[in-house]
Amino acid sequence: MELIIKPTAKCNMACKFCAASEIKTNDKDSINKIFNIISVLNPDSLIFTGGDPLCMTPEYYFSIIERYPDLHMSMTTNLKDFYLNPSKWMDLLKHPNVSICTSFNYGSTRMWDKETVYSEDVFLEVVDTFNKYIGYVPSFISVIDYDNADTVLDTVKLAKRLGTKCRINNAMKIGRQGIYYPRYKIFQHWLDIIDAGLENYEINCSERFIGKCPINSNLLCGSTIRSVYVDHDNRIRYSNCEDKLNMDLKDIPIDKERPDPITQIIPYQEVIDSKCFSCELCNICNACEMNRIQAKECFNYCNEMLKLKERILEAGWKA
């Protein structure tokens, strides 16, 4: 089990699709609550996201390492604070228990600050600094929407050039991101990546046989807590999905050991269309609750997915 922890909602960048840069939180006292959650859920590894996890202190993470020395910790971070203060973070980010994933996409929505677009040149400076001090080039996540859809292959080629991998994800309607970029469009991009012989440099393509998030055709995520969030009032919130944290913040009491996740059945009244259960793409489209909710609002979703059906199945996506 990978447990996603959002220790803070704060971020030090100013991206147009996200309001995290304007959030003020009181999150410094959350560590004992996080300790309790880790002890109860007993995850195999931890993934720290945000906001930006480097808005916390290195000491915050060292306290977790000290208490749980066998747990691997991954951080998904913009690396801005590391770039500005490499000596502050070197000991932590070079620790054998810690690995880093960062973020970059082309376009004008990802902002270093309110006046500066996080361009390829700035990204390369950050990555070069990380490689110089930490010794490797991190993988990175790219969010694709209608404005930067023509840059997908360039993004994967950038990952290849850097000797790393990227994850091409479609924009979901959440936060300031007001428009859903449909799954059928992101599948077209993934298929183009495979056709171009670049699948080894894009994580969703290289993991397509597994059925993991964001497709979730294994139907496992709905039966377990997978994400923990410290909200602006320093309350701990829980969810089975990272993307649901900002949509449905409900307290779930942690008072006993959680069972292993089990395969769940998609409720018939919640599927995108009544014809879904007779379609081989049913789980690919419906297993992720966030996708099926937003796909219902997407004109012609089913017809567009059906146009790609044979190619998706031939490529080997776990259905």
mmCIF file of N, CA, C and O in Angstrom, residues 212-272:
data_model
loop_
_atom_site.group_PDB
_atom_site.id
_atom_site.type_symbol
_atom_site.label_atom_id
_atom_site.label_comp_id
_atom_site.label_asym_id
_atom_site.label_seq_id
_atom_site.Cartn_x
_atom_site.Cartn_y
_atom_site.Cartn_z
ATOM 1 N N LYS A 212 -3.296 0.197 -12.514
ATOM 2 C CA LYS A 212 -3.164 1.121 -11.384
ATOM 3 C C LYS A 212 -3.784 2.471 -11.709
ATOM 4 O O LYS A 212 -4.237 2.726 -12.813
ATOM 5 N N CYS A 213 -3.762 3.358 -10.707
ATOM 6 C CA CYS A 213 -4.171 4.744 -10.898
ATOM 7 C C CYS A 213 -3.342 5.353 -12.034
ATOM 8 O O CYS A 213 -2.149 5.089 -12.128
ATOM 9 N N PRO A 214 -3.918 6.125 -12.961
ATOM 10 C CA PRO A 214 -5.240 6.740 -12.892
ATOM 11 C C PRO A 214 -6.385 5.923 -13.490
ATOM 12 O O PRO A 214 -7.523 6.373 -13.468
ATOM 13 N N ILE A 215 -6.104 4.749 -14.044
ATOM 14 C CA ILE A 215 -7.173 3.945 -14.641
ATOM 15 C C ILE A 215 -7.929 3.172 -13.566
ATOM 16 O O ILE A 215 -9.151 3.094 -13.562
ATOM 17 N N ASN A 216 -7.188 2.568 -12.645
ATOM 18 C CA ASN A 216 -7.769 1.809 -11.526
ATOM 19 C C ASN A 216 -8.667 0.665 -11.981
ATOM 20 O O ASN A 216 -9.651 0.335 -11.332
ATOM 21 N N SER A 217 -8.334 0.033 -13.087
ATOM 22 C CA SER A 217 -9.166 -1.084 -13.528
ATOM 23 C C SER A 217 -9.024 -2.305 -12.616
ATOM 24 O O SER A 217 -9.760 -3.281 -12.765
ATOM 25 N N ASN A 218 -8.092 -2.251 -11.648
ATOM 26 C CA ASN A 218 -8.040 -3.298 -10.616
ATOM 27 C C ASN A 218 -9.187 -3.175 -9.619
ATOM 28 O O ASN A 218 -9.447 -4.106 -8.856
ATOM 29 N N LEU A 219 -9.850 -2.022 -9.591
ATOM 30 C CA LEU A 219 -11.003 -1.775 -8.729
ATOM 31 C C LEU A 219 -10.668 -1.937 -7.240
ATOM 32 O O LEU A 219 -11.480 -2.416 -6.453
ATOM 33 N N LEU A 220 -9.462 -1.496 -6.853
ATOM 34 C CA LEU A 220 -9.030 -1.664 -5.471
ATOM 35 C C LEU A 220 -9.112 -0.383 -4.643
ATOM 36 O O LEU A 220 -9.253 -0.444 -3.423
ATOM 37 N N CYS A 221 -9.028 0.783 -5.273
ATOM 38 C CA CYS A 221 -8.800 2.004 -4.494
ATOM 39 C C CYS A 221 -9.999 2.405 -3.641
ATOM 40 O O CYS A 221 -9.848 3.074 -2.627
ATOM 41 N N GLY A 222 -11.193 2.001 -4.038
ATOM 42 C CA GLY A 222 -12.377 2.428 -3.297
ATOM 43 C C GLY A 222 -12.533 1.807 -1.930
ATOM 44 O O GLY A 222 -13.345 2.263 -1.123
ATOM 45 N N SER A 223 -11.750 0.755 -1.621
ATOM 46 C CA SER A 223 -11.943 0.037 -0.367
ATOM 47 C C SER A 223 -10.888 0.365 0.683
ATOM 48 O O SER A 223 -10.809 -0.305 1.706
ATOM 49 N N THR A 224 -10.081 1.381 0.449
ATOM 50 C CA THR A 224 -9.017 1.668 1.390
ATOM 51 C C THR A 224 -8.765 3.165 1.498
ATOM 52 O O THR A 224 -9.083 3.925 0.590
ATOM 53 N N ILE A 225 -8.205 3.579 2.619
ATOM 54 C CA ILE A 225 -7.712 4.950 2.744
ATOM 55 C C ILE A 225 -6.354 5.009 2.063
ATOM 56 O O ILE A 225 -5.451 4.237 2.388
ATOM 57 N N ARG A 226 -6.214 5.897 1.128
ATOM 58 C CA ARG A 226 -4.946 6.004 0.421
ATOM 59 C C ARG A 226 -4.345 7.397 0.546
ATOM 60 O O ARG A 226 -3.172 7.595 0.267
ATOM 61 N N SER A 227 -5.143 8.373 0.952
ATOM 62 C CA SER A 227 -4.658 9.744 1.034
ATOM 63 C C SER A 227 -5.005 10.361 2.381
ATOM 64 O O SER A 227 -6.092 10.138 2.915
ATOM 65 N N VAL A 228 -4.077 11.123 2.896
ATOM 66 C CA VAL A 228 -4.255 11.834 4.155
ATOM 67 C C VAL A 228 -3.909 13.290 3.912
ATOM 68 O O VAL A 228 -2.898 13.602 3.295
ATOM 69 N N TYR A 229 -4.744 14.179 4.420
ATOM 70 C CA TYR A 229 -4.618 15.597 4.119
ATOM 71 C C TYR A 229 -4.721 16.410 5.405
ATOM 72 O O TYR A 229 -5.596 16.167 6.233
ATOM 73 N N VAL A 230 -3.786 17.336 5.597
ATOM 74 C CA VAL A 230 -3.872 18.283 6.704
ATOM 75 C C VAL A 230 -4.526 19.551 6.177
ATOM 76 O O VAL A 230 -3.969 20.244 5.317
ATOM 77 N N ASP A 231 -5.729 19.867 6.649
ATOM 78 C CA ASP A 231 -6.448 21.007 6.083
ATOM 79 C C ASP A 231 -5.996 22.321 6.735
ATOM 80 O O ASP A 231 -5.107 22.351 7.594
ATOM 81 N N HIS A 232 -6.619 23.429 6.320
ATOM 82 C CA HIS A 232 -6.165 24.747 6.757
ATOM 83 C C HIS A 232 -6.397 24.985 8.244
ATOM 84 O O HIS A 232 -5.808 25.895 8.827
ATOM 85 N N ASP A 233 -7.237 24.173 8.887
ATOM 86 C CA ASP A 233 -7.461 24.271 10.334
ATOM 87 C C ASP A 233 -6.665 23.230 11.114
ATOM 88 O O ASP A 233 -6.948 22.980 12.283
ATOM 89 N N ASN A 234 -5.683 22.602 10.438
ATOM 90 C CA ASN A 234 -4.837 21.590 11.062
ATOM 91 C C ASN A 234 -5.615 20.341 11.450
ATOM 92 O O ASN A 234 -5.242 19.617 12.372
ATOM 93 N N ARG A 235 -6.708 20.074 10.743
ATOM 94 C CA ARG A 235 -7.451 18.842 10.944
ATOM 95 C C ARG A 235 -6.981 17.805 9.930
ATOM 96 O O ARG A 235 -6.642 18.143 8.801
ATOM 97 N N ILE A 236 -6.983 16.549 10.347
ATOM 98 C CA ILE A 236 -6.597 15.466 9.458
ATOM 99 C C ILE A 236 -7.831 14.956 8.724
ATOM 100 O O ILE A 236 -8.852 14.649 9.340
ATOM 101 N N ARG A 237 -7.736 14.887 7.415
ATOM 102 C CA ARG A 237 -8.824 14.355 6.592
ATOM 103 C C ARG A 237 -8.317 13.117 5.862
ATOM 104 O O ARG A 237 -7.136 13.000 5.556
ATOM 105 N N TYR A 238 -9.235 12.227 5.534
ATOM 106 C CA TYR A 238 -8.868 10.969 4.910
ATOM 107 C C TYR A 238 -9.703 10.758 3.646
ATOM 108 O O TYR A 238 -10.842 11.199 3.554
ATOM 109 N N SER A 239 -9.121 10.036 2.696
ATOM 110 C CA SER A 239 -9.863 9.721 1.486
ATOM 111 C C SER A 239 -9.240 8.503 0.832
ATOM 112 O O SER A 239 -8.087 8.171 1.082
ATOM 113 N N ASN A 240 -10.014 7.838 -0.022
ATOM 114 C CA ASN A 240 -9.452 6.743 -0.805
ATOM 115 C C ASN A 240 -8.823 7.245 -2.097
ATOM 116 O O ASN A 240 -8.273 6.469 -2.870
ATOM 117 N N CYS A 241 -8.884 8.552 -2.336
ATOM 118 C CA CYS A 241 -8.393 9.099 -3.600
ATOM 119 C C CYS A 241 -7.854 10.503 -3.370
ATOM 120 O O CYS A 241 -8.530 11.340 -2.773
ATOM 121 N N GLU A 242 -6.656 10.754 -3.866
ATOM 122 C CA GLU A 242 -6.043 12.063 -3.695
ATOM 123 C C GLU A 242 -6.902 13.172 -4.293
ATOM 124 O O GLU A 242 -7.061 14.242 -3.722
ATOM 125 N N ASP A 243 -7.485 12.928 -5.459
ATOM 126 C CA ASP A 243 -8.250 13.971 -6.139
ATOM 127 C C ASP A 243 -9.559 14.300 -5.445
ATOM 128 O O ASP A 243 -10.169 15.324 -5.728
ATOM 129 N N LYS A 244 -10.032 13.452 -4.543
ATOM 130 C CA LYS A 244 -11.296 13.716 -3.852
ATOM 131 C C LYS A 244 -11.127 14.609 -2.634
ATOM 132 O O LYS A 244 -12.095 15.092 -2.068
ATOM 133 N N LEU A 245 -9.880 14.840 -2.232
ATOM 134 C CA LEU A 245 -9.653 15.541 -0.975
ATOM 135 C C LEU A 245 -10.244 16.933 -0.970
ATOM 136 O O LEU A 245 -10.730 17.414 0.042
ATOM 137 N N ASN A 246 -10.217 17.607 -2.098
ATOM 138 C CA ASN A 246 -10.752 18.961 -2.165
ATOM 139 C C ASN A 246 -12.230 18.994 -2.520
ATOM 140 O O ASN A 246 -12.820 20.050 -2.636
ATOM 141 N N MET A 247 -12.829 17.838 -2.700
ATOM 142 C CA MET A 247 -14.223 17.794 -3.111
ATOM 143 C C MET A 247 -15.141 17.293 -1.996
ATOM 144 O O MET A 247 -16.266 17.717 -1.886
ATOM 145 N N ASP A 248 -14.626 16.369 -1.186
ATOM 146 C CA ASP A 248 -15.483 15.757 -0.187
ATOM 147 C C ASP A 248 -14.649 15.470 1.049
ATOM 148 O O ASP A 248 -14.160 14.370 1.243
ATOM 149 N N LEU A 249 -14.474 16.463 1.911
ATOM 150 C CA LEU A 249 -13.628 16.311 3.082
ATOM 151 C C LEU A 249 -14.443 15.759 4.243
ATOM 152 O O LEU A 249 -15.151 16.474 4.932
ATOM 153 N N LYS A 250 -14.355 14.463 4.437
ATOM 154 C CA LYS A 250 -15.097 13.811 5.518
ATOM 155 C C LYS A 250 -14.126 13.133 6.469
ATOM 156 O O LYS A 250 -13.224 12.425 6.047
ATOM 157 N N ASP A 251 -14.323 13.345 7.756
ATOM 158 C CA ASP A 251 -13.490 12.673 8.743
ATOM 159 C C ASP A 251 -13.847 11.191 8.789
ATOM 160 O O ASP A 251 -15.024 10.827 8.807
ATOM 161 N N ILE A 252 -12.816 10.365 8.769
ATOM 162 C CA ILE A 252 -12.987 8.929 8.948
ATOM 163 C C ILE A 252 -12.176 8.537 10.173
ATOM 164 O O ILE A 252 -10.964 8.723 10.193
ATOM 165 N N PRO A 253 -12.797 8.043 11.233
ATOM 166 C CA PRO A 253 -12.030 7.732 12.447
ATOM 167 C C PRO A 253 -11.022 6.614 12.206
ATOM 168 O O PRO A 253 -11.335 5.597 11.595
ATOM 169 N N ILE A 254 -9.790 6.839 12.654
ATOM 170 C CA ILE A 254 -8.752 5.815 12.571
ATOM 171 C C ILE A 254 -8.632 5.192 13.962
ATOM 172 O O ILE A 254 -7.999 5.728 14.852
ATOM 173 N N ASP A 255 -9.280 4.071 14.195
ATOM 174 C CA ASP A 255 -9.272 3.494 15.539
ATOM 175 C C ASP A 255 -8.998 1.996 15.541
ATOM 176 O O ASP A 255 -9.022 1.360 16.573
ATOM 177 N N LYS A 256 -8.750 1.433 14.362
ATOM 178 C CA LYS A 256 -8.427 0.015 14.321
ATOM 179 C C LYS A 256 -7.675 -0.282 13.031
ATOM 180 O O LYS A 256 -7.674 0.520 12.094
ATOM 181 N N GLU A 257 -7.053 -1.427 12.986
ATOM 182 C CA GLU A 257 -6.257 -1.793 11.822
ATOM 183 C C GLU A 257 -7.153 -1.956 10.601
ATOM 184 O O GLU A 257 -8.226 -2.551 10.659
ATOM 185 N N ARG A 258 -6.684 -1.436 9.473
ATOM 186 C CA ARG A 258 -7.474 -1.499 8.249
ATOM 187 C C ARG A 258 -7.219 -2.803 7.502
ATOM 188 O O ARG A 258 -6.091 -3.281 7.432
ATOM 189 N N PRO A 259 -8.254 -3.401 6.917
ATOM 190 C CA PRO A 259 -8.046 -4.621 6.139
ATOM 191 C C PRO A 259 -7.366 -4.299 4.808
ATOM 192 O O PRO A 259 -7.310 -3.146 4.387
ATOM 193 N N ASP A 260 -6.851 -5.326 4.168
ATOM 194 C CA ASP A 260 -6.286 -5.140 2.835
ATOM 195 C C ASP A 260 -7.387 -4.708 1.870
ATOM 196 O O ASP A 260 -8.557 -5.080 2.035
ATOM 197 N N PRO A 261 -7.035 -3.932 0.841
ATOM 198 C CA PRO A 261 -8.053 -3.512 -0.127
ATOM 199 C C PRO A 261 -8.635 -4.704 -0.872
ATOM 200 O O PRO A 261 -7.958 -5.709 -1.093
ATOM 201 N N ILE A 262 -9.910 -4.595 -1.235
ATOM 202 C CA ILE A 262 -10.586 -5.654 -1.971
ATOM 203 C C ILE A 262 -11.163 -5.086 -3.258
ATOM 204 O O ILE A 262 -11.412 -3.890 -3.374
ATOM 205 N N THR A 263 -11.361 -5.971 -4.227
ATOM 206 C CA THR A 263 -11.965 -5.562 -5.489
ATOM 207 C C THR A 263 -13.412 -5.158 -5.259
ATOM 208 O O THR A 263 -14.189 -5.903 -4.653
ATOM 209 N N GLN A 264 -13.778 -3.972 -5.735
ATOM 210 C CA GLN A 264 -15.130 -3.484 -5.525
ATOM 211 C C GLN A 264 -15.934 -3.502 -6.827
ATOM 212 O O GLN A 264 -15.373 -3.461 -7.929
ATOM 213 N N ILE A 265 -17.231 -3.552 -6.677
ATOM 214 C CA ILE A 265 -18.137 -3.527 -7.826
ATOM 215 C C ILE A 265 -18.585 -2.089 -8.058
ATOM 216 O O ILE A 265 -18.956 -1.382 -7.121
ATOM 217 N N ILE A 266 -18.566 -1.654 -9.315
ATOM 218 C CA ILE A 266 -19.015 -0.309 -9.640
ATOM 219 C C ILE A 266 -20.543 -0.272 -9.548
ATOM 220 O O ILE A 266 -21.232 -1.078 -10.192
ATOM 221 N N PRO A 267 -21.121 0.612 -8.755
ATOM 222 C CA PRO A 267 -22.587 0.678 -8.648
ATOM 223 C C PRO A 267 -23.222 0.945 -10.010
ATOM 224 O O PRO A 267 -22.785 1.842 -10.739
ATOM 225 N N TYR A 268 -24.242 0.174 -10.341
ATOM 226 C CA TYR A 268 -24.843 0.280 -11.669
ATOM 227 C C TYR A 268 -25.441 1.656 -11.920
ATOM 228 O O TYR A 268 -25.478 2.147 -13.045
ATOM 229 N N GLN A 269 -25.897 2.316 -10.843
ATOM 230 C CA GLN A 269 -26.524 3.626 -11.024
ATOM 231 C C GLN A 269 -25.490 4.738 -11.208
ATOM 232 O O GLN A 269 -25.850 5.877 -11.503
ATOM 233 N N GLU A 270 -24.193 4.413 -11.067
ATOM 234 C CA GLU A 270 -23.154 5.437 -11.156
ATOM 235 C C GLU A 270 -22.339 5.383 -12.438
ATOM 236 O O GLU A 270 -21.523 6.272 -12.687
ATOM 237 N N VAL A 271 -22.527 4.355 -13.260
ATOM 238 C CA VAL A 271 -21.705 4.248 -14.464
ATOM 239 C C VAL A 271 -22.035 5.380 -15.431
ATOM 240 O O VAL A 271 -23.101 6.011 -15.370
ATOM 241 N N ILE A 272 -21.118 5.641 -16.340
ATOM 242 C CA ILE A 272 -21.255 6.760 -17.269
ATOM 243 C C ILE A 272 -22.489 6.606 -18.136
ATOM 244 O O ILE A 272 -23.228 7.555 -18.382
#
